XYZ file of C-alpha atoms in Angstrom:
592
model
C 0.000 0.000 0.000
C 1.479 3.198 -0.938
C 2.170 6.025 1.660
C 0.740 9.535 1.489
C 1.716 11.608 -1.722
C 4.154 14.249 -0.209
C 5.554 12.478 3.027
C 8.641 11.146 1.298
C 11.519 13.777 0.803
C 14.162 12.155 -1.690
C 17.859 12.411 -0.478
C 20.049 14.715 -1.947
C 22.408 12.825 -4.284
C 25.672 14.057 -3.545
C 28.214 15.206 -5.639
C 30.702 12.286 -5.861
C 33.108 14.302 -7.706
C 33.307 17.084 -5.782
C 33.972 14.896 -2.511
C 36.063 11.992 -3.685
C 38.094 13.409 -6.479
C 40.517 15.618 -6.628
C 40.635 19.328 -6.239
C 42.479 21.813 -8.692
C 45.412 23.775 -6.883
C 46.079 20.789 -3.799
C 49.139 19.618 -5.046
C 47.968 15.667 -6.237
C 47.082 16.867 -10.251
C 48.503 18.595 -12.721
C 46.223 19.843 -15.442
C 47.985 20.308 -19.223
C 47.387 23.736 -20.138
C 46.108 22.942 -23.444
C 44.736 19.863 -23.225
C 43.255 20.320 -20.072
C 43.916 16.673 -19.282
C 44.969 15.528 -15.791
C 47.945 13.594 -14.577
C 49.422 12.628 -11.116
C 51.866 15.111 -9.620
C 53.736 12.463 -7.708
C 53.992 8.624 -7.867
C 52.144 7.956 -4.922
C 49.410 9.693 -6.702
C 49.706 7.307 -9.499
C 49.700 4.612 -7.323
C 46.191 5.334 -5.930
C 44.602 7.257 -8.983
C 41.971 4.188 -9.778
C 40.704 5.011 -6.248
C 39.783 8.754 -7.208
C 36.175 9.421 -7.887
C 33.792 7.353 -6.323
C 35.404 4.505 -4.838
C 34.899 4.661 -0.832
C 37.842 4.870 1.917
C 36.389 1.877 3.119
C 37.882 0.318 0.304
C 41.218 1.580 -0.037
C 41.648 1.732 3.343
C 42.329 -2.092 3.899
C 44.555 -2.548 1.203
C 46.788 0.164 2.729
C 47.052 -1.120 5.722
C 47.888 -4.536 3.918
C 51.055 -2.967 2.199
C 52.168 -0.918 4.991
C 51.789 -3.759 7.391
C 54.316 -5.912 4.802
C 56.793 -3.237 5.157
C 56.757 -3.468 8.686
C 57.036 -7.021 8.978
C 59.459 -7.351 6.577
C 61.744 -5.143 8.698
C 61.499 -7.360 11.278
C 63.417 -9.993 9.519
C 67.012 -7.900 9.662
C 68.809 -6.846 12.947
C 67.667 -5.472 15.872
C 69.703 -3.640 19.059
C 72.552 -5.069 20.441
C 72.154 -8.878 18.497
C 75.466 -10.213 19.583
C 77.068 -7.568 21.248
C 77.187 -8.433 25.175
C 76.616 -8.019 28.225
C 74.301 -5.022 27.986
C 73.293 -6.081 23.925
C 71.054 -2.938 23.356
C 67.272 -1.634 23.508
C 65.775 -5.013 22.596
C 66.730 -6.683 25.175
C 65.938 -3.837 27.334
C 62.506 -3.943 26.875
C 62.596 -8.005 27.162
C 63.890 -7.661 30.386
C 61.724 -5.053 31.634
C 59.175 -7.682 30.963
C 61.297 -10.101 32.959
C 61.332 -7.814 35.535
C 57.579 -6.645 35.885
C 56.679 -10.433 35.283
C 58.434 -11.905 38.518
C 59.169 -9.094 41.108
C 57.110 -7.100 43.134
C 55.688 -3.929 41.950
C 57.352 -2.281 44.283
C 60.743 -3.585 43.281
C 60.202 -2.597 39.467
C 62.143 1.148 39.388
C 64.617 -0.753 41.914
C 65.729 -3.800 40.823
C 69.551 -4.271 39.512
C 69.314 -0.768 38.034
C 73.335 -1.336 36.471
C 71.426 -3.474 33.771
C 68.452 -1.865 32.089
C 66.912 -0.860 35.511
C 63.493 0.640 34.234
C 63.305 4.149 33.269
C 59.881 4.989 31.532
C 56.655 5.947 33.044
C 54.636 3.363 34.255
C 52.313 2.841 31.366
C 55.284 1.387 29.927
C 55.467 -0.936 32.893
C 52.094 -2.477 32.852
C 52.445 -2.654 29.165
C 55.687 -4.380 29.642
C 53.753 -6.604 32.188
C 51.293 -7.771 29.718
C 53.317 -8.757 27.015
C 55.864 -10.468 29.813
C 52.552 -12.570 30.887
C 51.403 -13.535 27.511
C 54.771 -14.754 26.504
C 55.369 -17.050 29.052
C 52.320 -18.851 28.309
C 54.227 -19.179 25.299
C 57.344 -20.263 26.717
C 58.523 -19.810 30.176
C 61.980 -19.539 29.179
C 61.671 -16.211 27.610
C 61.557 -14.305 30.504
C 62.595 -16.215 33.139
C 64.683 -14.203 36.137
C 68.015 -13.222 35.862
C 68.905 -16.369 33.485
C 67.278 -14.901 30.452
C 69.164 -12.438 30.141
C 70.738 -12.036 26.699
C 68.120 -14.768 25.114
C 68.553 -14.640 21.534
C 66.402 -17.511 20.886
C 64.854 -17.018 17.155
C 60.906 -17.665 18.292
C 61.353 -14.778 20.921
C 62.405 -12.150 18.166
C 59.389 -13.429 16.355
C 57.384 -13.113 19.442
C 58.845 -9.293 20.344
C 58.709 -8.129 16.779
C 54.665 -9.328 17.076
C 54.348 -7.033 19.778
C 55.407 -3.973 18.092
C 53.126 -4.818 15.400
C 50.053 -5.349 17.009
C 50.860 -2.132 19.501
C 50.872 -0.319 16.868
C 48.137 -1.521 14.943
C 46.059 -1.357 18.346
C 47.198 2.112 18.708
C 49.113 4.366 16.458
C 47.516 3.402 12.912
C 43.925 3.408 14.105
C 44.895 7.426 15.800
C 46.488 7.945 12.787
C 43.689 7.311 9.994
C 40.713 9.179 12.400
C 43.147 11.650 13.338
C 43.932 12.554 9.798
C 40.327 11.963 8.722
C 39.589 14.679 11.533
C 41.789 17.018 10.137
C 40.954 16.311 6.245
C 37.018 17.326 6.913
C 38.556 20.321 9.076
C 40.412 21.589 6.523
C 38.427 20.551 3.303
C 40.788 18.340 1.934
C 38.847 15.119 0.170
C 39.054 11.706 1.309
C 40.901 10.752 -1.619
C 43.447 13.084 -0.806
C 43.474 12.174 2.930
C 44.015 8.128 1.290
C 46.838 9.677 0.066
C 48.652 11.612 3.175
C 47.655 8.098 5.401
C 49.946 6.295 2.778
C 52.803 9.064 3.510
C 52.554 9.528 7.111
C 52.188 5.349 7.424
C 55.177 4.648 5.185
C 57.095 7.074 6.841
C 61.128 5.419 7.378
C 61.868 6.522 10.399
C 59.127 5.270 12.354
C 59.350 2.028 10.617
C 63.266 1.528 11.065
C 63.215 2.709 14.578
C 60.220 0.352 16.214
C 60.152 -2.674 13.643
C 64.229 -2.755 12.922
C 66.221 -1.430 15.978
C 63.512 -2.041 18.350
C 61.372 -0.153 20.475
C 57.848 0.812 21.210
C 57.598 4.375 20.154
C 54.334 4.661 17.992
C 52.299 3.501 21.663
C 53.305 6.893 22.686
C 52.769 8.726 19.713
C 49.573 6.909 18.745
C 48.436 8.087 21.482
C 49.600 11.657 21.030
C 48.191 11.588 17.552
C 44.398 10.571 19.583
C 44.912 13.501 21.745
C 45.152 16.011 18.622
C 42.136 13.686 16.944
C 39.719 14.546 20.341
C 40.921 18.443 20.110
C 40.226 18.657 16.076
C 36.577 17.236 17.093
C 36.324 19.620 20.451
C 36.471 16.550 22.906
C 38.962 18.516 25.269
C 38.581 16.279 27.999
C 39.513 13.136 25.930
C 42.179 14.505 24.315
C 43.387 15.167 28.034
C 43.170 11.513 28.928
C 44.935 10.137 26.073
C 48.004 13.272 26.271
C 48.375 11.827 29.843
C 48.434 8.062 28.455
C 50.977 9.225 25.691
C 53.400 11.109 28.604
C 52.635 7.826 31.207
C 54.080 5.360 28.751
C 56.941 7.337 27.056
C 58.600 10.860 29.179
C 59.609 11.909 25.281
C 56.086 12.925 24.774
C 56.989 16.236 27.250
C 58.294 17.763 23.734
C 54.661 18.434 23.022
C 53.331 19.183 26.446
C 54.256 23.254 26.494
C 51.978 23.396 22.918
C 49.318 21.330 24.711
C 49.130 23.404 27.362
C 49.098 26.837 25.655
C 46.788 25.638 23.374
C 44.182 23.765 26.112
C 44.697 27.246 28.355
C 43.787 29.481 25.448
C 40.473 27.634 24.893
C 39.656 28.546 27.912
C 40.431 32.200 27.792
C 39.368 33.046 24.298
C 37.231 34.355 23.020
C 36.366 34.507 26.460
C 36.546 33.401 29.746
C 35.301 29.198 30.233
C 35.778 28.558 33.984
C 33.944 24.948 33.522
C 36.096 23.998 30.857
C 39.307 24.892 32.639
C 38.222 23.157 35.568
C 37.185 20.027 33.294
C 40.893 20.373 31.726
C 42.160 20.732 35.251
C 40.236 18.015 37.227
C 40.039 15.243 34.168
C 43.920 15.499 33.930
C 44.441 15.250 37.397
C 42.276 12.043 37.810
C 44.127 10.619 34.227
C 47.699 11.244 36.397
C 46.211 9.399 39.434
C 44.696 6.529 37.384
C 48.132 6.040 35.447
C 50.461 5.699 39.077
C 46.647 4.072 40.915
C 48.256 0.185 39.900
C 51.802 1.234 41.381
C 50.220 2.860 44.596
C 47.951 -0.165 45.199
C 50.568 -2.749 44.534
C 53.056 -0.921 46.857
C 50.524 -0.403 49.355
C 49.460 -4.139 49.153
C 53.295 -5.731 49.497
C 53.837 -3.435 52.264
C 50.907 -4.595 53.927
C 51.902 -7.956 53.463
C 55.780 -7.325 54.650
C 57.171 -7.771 51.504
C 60.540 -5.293 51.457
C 61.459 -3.298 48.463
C 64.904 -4.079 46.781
C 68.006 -2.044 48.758
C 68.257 1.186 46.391
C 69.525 4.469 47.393
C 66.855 6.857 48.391
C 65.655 9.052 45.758
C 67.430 12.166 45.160
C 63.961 13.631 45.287
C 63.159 12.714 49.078
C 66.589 13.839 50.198
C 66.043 17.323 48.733
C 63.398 17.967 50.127
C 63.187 20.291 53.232
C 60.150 17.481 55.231
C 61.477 14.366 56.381
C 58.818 11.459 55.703
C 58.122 8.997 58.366
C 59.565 5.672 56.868
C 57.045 4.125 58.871
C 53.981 5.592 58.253
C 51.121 3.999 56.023
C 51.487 6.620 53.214
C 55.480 6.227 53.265
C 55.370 3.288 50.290
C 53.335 5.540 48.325
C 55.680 8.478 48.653
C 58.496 6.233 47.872
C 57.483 4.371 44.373
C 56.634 8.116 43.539
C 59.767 9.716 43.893
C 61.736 6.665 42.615
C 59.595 6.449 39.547
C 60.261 10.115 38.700
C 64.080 9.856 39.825
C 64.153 7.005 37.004
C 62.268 9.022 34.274
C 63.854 12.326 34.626
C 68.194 10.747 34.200
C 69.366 14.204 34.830
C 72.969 12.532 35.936
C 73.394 11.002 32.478
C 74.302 14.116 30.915
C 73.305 16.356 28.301
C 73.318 14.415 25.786
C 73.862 10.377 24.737
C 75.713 9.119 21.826
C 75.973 11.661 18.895
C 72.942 13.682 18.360
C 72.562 16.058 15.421
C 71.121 18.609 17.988
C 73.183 22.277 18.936
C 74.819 20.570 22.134
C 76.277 17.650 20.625
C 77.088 20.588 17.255
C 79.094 22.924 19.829
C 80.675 20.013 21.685
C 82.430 19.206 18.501
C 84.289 22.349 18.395
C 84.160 23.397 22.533
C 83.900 20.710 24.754
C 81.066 20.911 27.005
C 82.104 18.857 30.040
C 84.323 21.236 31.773
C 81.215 22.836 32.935
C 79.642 22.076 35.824
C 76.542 19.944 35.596
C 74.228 22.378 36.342
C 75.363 24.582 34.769
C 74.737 23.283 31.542
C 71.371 23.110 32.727
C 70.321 25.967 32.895
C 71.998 26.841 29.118
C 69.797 23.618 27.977
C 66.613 24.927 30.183
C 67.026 28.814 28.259
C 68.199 27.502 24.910
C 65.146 25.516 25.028
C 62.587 28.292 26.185
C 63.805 30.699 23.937
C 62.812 28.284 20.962
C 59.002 27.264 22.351
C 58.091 30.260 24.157
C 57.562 31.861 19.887
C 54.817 28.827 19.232
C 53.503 28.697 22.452
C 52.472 32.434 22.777
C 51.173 32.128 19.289
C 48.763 28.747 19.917
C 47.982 30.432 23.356
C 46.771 33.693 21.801
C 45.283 32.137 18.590
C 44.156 29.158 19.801
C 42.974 28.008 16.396
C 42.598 23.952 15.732
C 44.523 23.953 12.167
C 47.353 25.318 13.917
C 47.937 22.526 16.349
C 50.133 20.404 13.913
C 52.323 23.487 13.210
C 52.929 24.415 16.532
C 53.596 20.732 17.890
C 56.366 20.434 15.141
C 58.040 23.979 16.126
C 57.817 23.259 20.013
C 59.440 19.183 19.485
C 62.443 20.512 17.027
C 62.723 23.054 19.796
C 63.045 20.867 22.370
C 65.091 18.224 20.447
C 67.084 20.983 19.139
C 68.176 22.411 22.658
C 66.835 20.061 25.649
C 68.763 18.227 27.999
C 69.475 14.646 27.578
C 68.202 13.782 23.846
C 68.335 10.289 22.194
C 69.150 10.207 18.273
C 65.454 8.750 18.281
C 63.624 11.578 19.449
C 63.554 13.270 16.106
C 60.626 11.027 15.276
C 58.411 13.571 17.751
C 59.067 16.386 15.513
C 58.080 14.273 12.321
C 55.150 13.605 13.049
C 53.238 16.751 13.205
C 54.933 17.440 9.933
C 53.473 14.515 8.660
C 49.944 15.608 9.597
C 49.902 18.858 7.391
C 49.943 17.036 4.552
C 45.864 15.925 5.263
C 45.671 19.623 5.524
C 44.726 22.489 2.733
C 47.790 22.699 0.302
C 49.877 19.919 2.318
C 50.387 17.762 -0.754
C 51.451 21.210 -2.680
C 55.414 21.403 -3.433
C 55.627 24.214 -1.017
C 54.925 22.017 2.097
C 55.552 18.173 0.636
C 58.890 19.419 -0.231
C 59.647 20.992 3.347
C 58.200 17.787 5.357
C 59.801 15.278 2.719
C 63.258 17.029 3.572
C 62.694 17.137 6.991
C 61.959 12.986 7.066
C 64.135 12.062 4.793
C 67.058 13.977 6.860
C 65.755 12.435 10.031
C 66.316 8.878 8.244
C 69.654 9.887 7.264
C 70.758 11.064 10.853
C 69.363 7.967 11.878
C 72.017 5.843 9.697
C 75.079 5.615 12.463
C 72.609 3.755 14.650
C 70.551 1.914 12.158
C 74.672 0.635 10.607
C 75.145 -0.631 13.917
C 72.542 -2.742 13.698
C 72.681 -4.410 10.414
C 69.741 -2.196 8.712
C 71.842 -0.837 6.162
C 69.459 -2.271 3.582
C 66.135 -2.065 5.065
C 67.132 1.749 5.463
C 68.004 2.125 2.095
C 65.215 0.422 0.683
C 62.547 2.321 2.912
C 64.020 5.872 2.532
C 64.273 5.584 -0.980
C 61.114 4.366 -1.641
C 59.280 7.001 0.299
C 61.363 9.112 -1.169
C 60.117 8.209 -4.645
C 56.210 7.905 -3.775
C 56.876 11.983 -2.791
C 58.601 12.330 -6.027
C 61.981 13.591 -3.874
C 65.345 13.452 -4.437
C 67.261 11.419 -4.752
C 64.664 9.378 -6.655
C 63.325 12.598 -8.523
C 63.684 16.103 -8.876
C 60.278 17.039 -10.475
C 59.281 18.828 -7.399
C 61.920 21.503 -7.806
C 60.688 22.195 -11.164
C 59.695 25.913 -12.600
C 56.308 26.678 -12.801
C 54.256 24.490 -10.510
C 51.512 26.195 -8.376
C 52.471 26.092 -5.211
C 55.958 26.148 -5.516
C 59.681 26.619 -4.089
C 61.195 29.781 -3.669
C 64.638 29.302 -5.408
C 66.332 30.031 -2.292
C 64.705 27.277 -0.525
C 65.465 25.010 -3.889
C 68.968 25.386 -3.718
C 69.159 24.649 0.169
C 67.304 21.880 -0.110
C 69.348 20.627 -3.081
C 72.697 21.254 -1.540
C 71.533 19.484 1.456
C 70.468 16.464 -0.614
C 73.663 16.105 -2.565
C 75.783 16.620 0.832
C 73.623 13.632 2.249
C 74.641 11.380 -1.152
C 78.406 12.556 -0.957
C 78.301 11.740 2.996
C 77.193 8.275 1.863
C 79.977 7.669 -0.881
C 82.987 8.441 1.825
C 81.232 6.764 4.741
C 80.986 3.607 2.439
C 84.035 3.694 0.892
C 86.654 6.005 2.487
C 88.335 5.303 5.713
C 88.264 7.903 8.101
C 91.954 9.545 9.115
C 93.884 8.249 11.857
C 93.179 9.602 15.471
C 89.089 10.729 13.617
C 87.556 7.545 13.659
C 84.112 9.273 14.657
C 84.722 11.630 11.540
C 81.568 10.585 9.189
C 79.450 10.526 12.367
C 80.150 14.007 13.354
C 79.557 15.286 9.942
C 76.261 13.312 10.137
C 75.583 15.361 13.214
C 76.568 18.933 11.875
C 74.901 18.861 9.119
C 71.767 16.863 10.700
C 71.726 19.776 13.103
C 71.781 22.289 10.534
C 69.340 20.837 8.714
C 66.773 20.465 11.446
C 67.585 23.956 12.181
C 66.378 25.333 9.234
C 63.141 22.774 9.979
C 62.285 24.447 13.354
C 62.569 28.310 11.677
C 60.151 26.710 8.263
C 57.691 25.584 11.404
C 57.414 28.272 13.175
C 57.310 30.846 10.201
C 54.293 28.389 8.779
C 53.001 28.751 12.338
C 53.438 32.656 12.054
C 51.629 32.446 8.248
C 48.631 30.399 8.983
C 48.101 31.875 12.030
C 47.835 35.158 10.559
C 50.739 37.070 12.535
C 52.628 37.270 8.711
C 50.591 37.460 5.385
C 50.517 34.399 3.602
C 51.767 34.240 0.638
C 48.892 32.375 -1.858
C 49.638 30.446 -4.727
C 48.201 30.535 -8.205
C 46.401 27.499 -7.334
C 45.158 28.929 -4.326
C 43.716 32.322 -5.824
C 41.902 30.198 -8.905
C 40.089 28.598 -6.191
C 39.150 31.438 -4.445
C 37.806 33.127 -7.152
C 35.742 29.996 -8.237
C 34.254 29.735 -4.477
C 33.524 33.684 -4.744
């Protein structure tokens, strides 16, 4: 029986070109003047151009996380840290034995146990995550991480058990932050799915990231995964989530601190403009407060519990923390055991003693040493040189993202305040340049971010953070895998070495020639680097030569990264006129 004439109001069919395909001026087409026939800009374009138009994410989405997934896995099957090299062999068997470790001992012995050998030194959502992989493994086989005589295991079923874990973390975690995160910011800044399809494939085949957690070893995309959800809950206004997951991101990995000063400006200018929100600062306030409690809530209860029970913590000195402070604690009181896995935990994550930095980082400290050596100064005062180096270079984003505090900026600003930090903080790890990347990465979702103006400025910047990264990856037999991957990216972004059709004349959105020749002089130096440290010995008395010649000119490079940032930052945020493109001013005129 038919329904009423006039009840039924069709649906609007929507305009599948205008939402799926691409958009003149973003950087993924280029349109032949005469012709007027389109063509990829870039292979990675090519690669998904049947999936323009109307085919759904849904779709392509799957088979991306197929190939990306292969890549990973396959760079599981080289080296990892320290294979081979005792006693201390390197990071994997750190985080084995932290599993070890949280597995069989106490909770209250975890930041004390036999801290001479990978005693535990990241926040405790590391720990419990440590404990659950420790737990499921030895169902698998007890050996693994038995006490004290696993140590050193180099069986071949554990590396495929540890390199599992790093996959599925991450493809619990990071990848599933990483497509709704840029999804979030593709709708926010108009950018088609398509498009979108195409920065995922970017920011998920990414080197660094890959070489890092799936070759050398280590667990890096939990903590940015959930870095990238905290950005995904501001882009959609959940504040208070993206609270809970910034706290999850600093509780498993201290690193993520080099975004906590653009957090906070951002989160405290929310609440002060346009005008004054007292309930959302206090929801900011109190949810973070309860996320901080929640993340230390196992360690207090399981310290509380063994004390309860008589069980004595492992002999440690007492933290430098307690002994500074002006109020003596009663070692017998209930509350002591709480006080104690606190300041012990936080004496482990914050290793001012180690130094400024470790190993040879392409960062100004580890520049200047080169030329004046830094350890004739006292401790602290090199400190306090780290502690104004690095204010000077995030106070500029932070008072910008606190004054303007604008969504599309976030990405900007969180790359500006991480090279600042890795650029200038105290103790920095050769692996920390993967905090800067990533914001990068996420401006390519964004309005122009696949235009030659910014894909040429983020390609640099990873593709120089892969090639700092080559001392470290050499050492542990991922000379090809490193090769292979940087390459490879560097060809799907049409980038040199592979290509140099992004410093071409005449593309909309294009390169100053200033910026072309420092980017091409940098490119070349990296290829000439990589002739002499293959086949020219270093001189007698320099063995370190090629590695501090990575560093200098890593440093330089990332230099010039932090300054493209924050002027970007400056540009969108409205402080400096922005310069449009052709593209960009065709479009307008077509919206007016």
């Amino acid at each position: 029986m038919a329904g009423p004439i006039g009840t039924h109001k069709a649906r609007r069919k929507r305009k599948v070109d205008a939402f799926f395909g691409p958009l003149p001026g973003h950087g993924t087409i280029v349109v032949d003047p005469t012709t007027k026939a389109q063509r990829p800009a870039f292979p990675l374009v090519a690669f998904l151009w049947p999936a323009k138009g109307s085919v759904s994410q849904w779709v392509t989405l799957p088979l991306i996380l197929m190939i990306v997934g292969l890549f990973r896995w396959t760079t599981g099957f080289w080296g990892y840290s320290g294979f081979q090299k005792p006693p201390m062999h390197g990071d994997f068997e750190a985080q084995r034995h932290w599993m070890e470790v949280t597995t069989h001992l106490p909770i209250s012995d975890w930041y004390c146990y036999d801290l001479q050998y990978w005693g535990l030194d990241y926040p405790p959502l590391t720990a419990y995550h440590s404990w659950i992989l420790g737990k499921i493994g030895s169902l698998i086989s007890t050996d693994w991480f038995a006490l004290f005589t696993s140590r050193g295991l180099e069986d071949p079923s554990l590396k495929v058990y540890m390199r599992a874990t790093a996959f599925i973390s991450e493809y619990l975690i990071y990848v599933p932050a990483v497509v709704v995160g840029l999804r979030h910011f593709a709708r926010m800044q108009g950018t088609t799915p398509w498009e979108a399809s195409i920065a995922l494939v970017a920011f998920l085949m990414q080197p660094a990231t890959i070489l890092i957690d799936h070759g050398h070893f280590q667990y890096n995309t939990v903590m940015l995964g959930f870095a990238v959800a905290s950005v995904s809950s501001m882009f959609a206004g959940r504040y208070m989530w993206s609270c809970v997951f910034f706290v999850a991101s600093l509780g498993f990995k201290q690193m993520a601190l080099f975004y906590a000063p653009a957090v906070f400006a951002f989160l405290a200018g929310i609440c002060l403009f346009p005008r004054i929100n007292v309930p959302r600062f206090l929801g900011i306030a109190v949810v973070t407060l309860i996320s901080f409690a929640l993340l230390y809530t196992p360690l207090w209860l399981g310290a509380l519990y063994e004390s309860y029970r008589g069980i004595v913590p492992q002999q440690a000195p007492a933290p430098p923390l307690l002994e500074t402070l002006p109020y003596k604690f009663d070692e017998g009181a209930w509350y002591y055991p709480l006080i104690l896995q606190t300041a012990q935990s936080i004496h482990r994550i914050f290793p001012f003693a180690r130094g400024l930095f470790e190993d040879k980082v392409p960062n100004i400290w580890c520049a200047i040493n080169t030329f004046h050596k830094l350890h004739k100064y006292s401790s602290s005062t090199v400190q306090r040189a780290a502690l104004l180096a690095t204010s000077a270079a995030i106070v500029p984003p932070c008072l910008i993202l606190f004054s303007k505090p604008r969504k599309d900026l976030l990405p900007w600003g969180m790359a500006a305040t991480a090279w600042g930090f890795f650029l200038c903080s105290y103790q920095v790890h050769e692996k920390n340049v993967l905090l800067p990347l990533l914001p990068m990465l996420m401006v390519l979702g964004g309005e122009g971010g696949l235009l030659p103006s910014t894909r040429a400025w983020v390609g640099f910047a990873n593709v120089l953070g892969a090639w700092t990264l080559f001392p470290l990856l050499k050492r542990d037999e991922l000379r090809v895998p490193y090769t292979v991957l940087t390459l490879l990216w560097a060809y799907l972004l049409g980038l040199p070495p592979t290509s140099l059709s992004i410093y071409q004349n005449g593309l909309s959105g294009g390169l100053t020639a200033p910026v072309k020749i420092l980017h091409l002089s940098f490119y070349l130096v990296m290829v000439v680097w990589h002739v002499f440290e293959a086949f020219v010995l270093p001189p007698q008395g320099k063995p370190d030569l090629w590695v501090v010649l990575n560093v200098l000119i890593g440093a330089a490079g990332f230099g010039f990264c932090y300054l493209w940032c924050l002027f970007r930052l400056s540009e969108e945020s409205g402080l400096i006129r922005k310069k449009r493109s052709s593209g960009d001013s065709k479009e307008k005129k077509k919206d007016q």
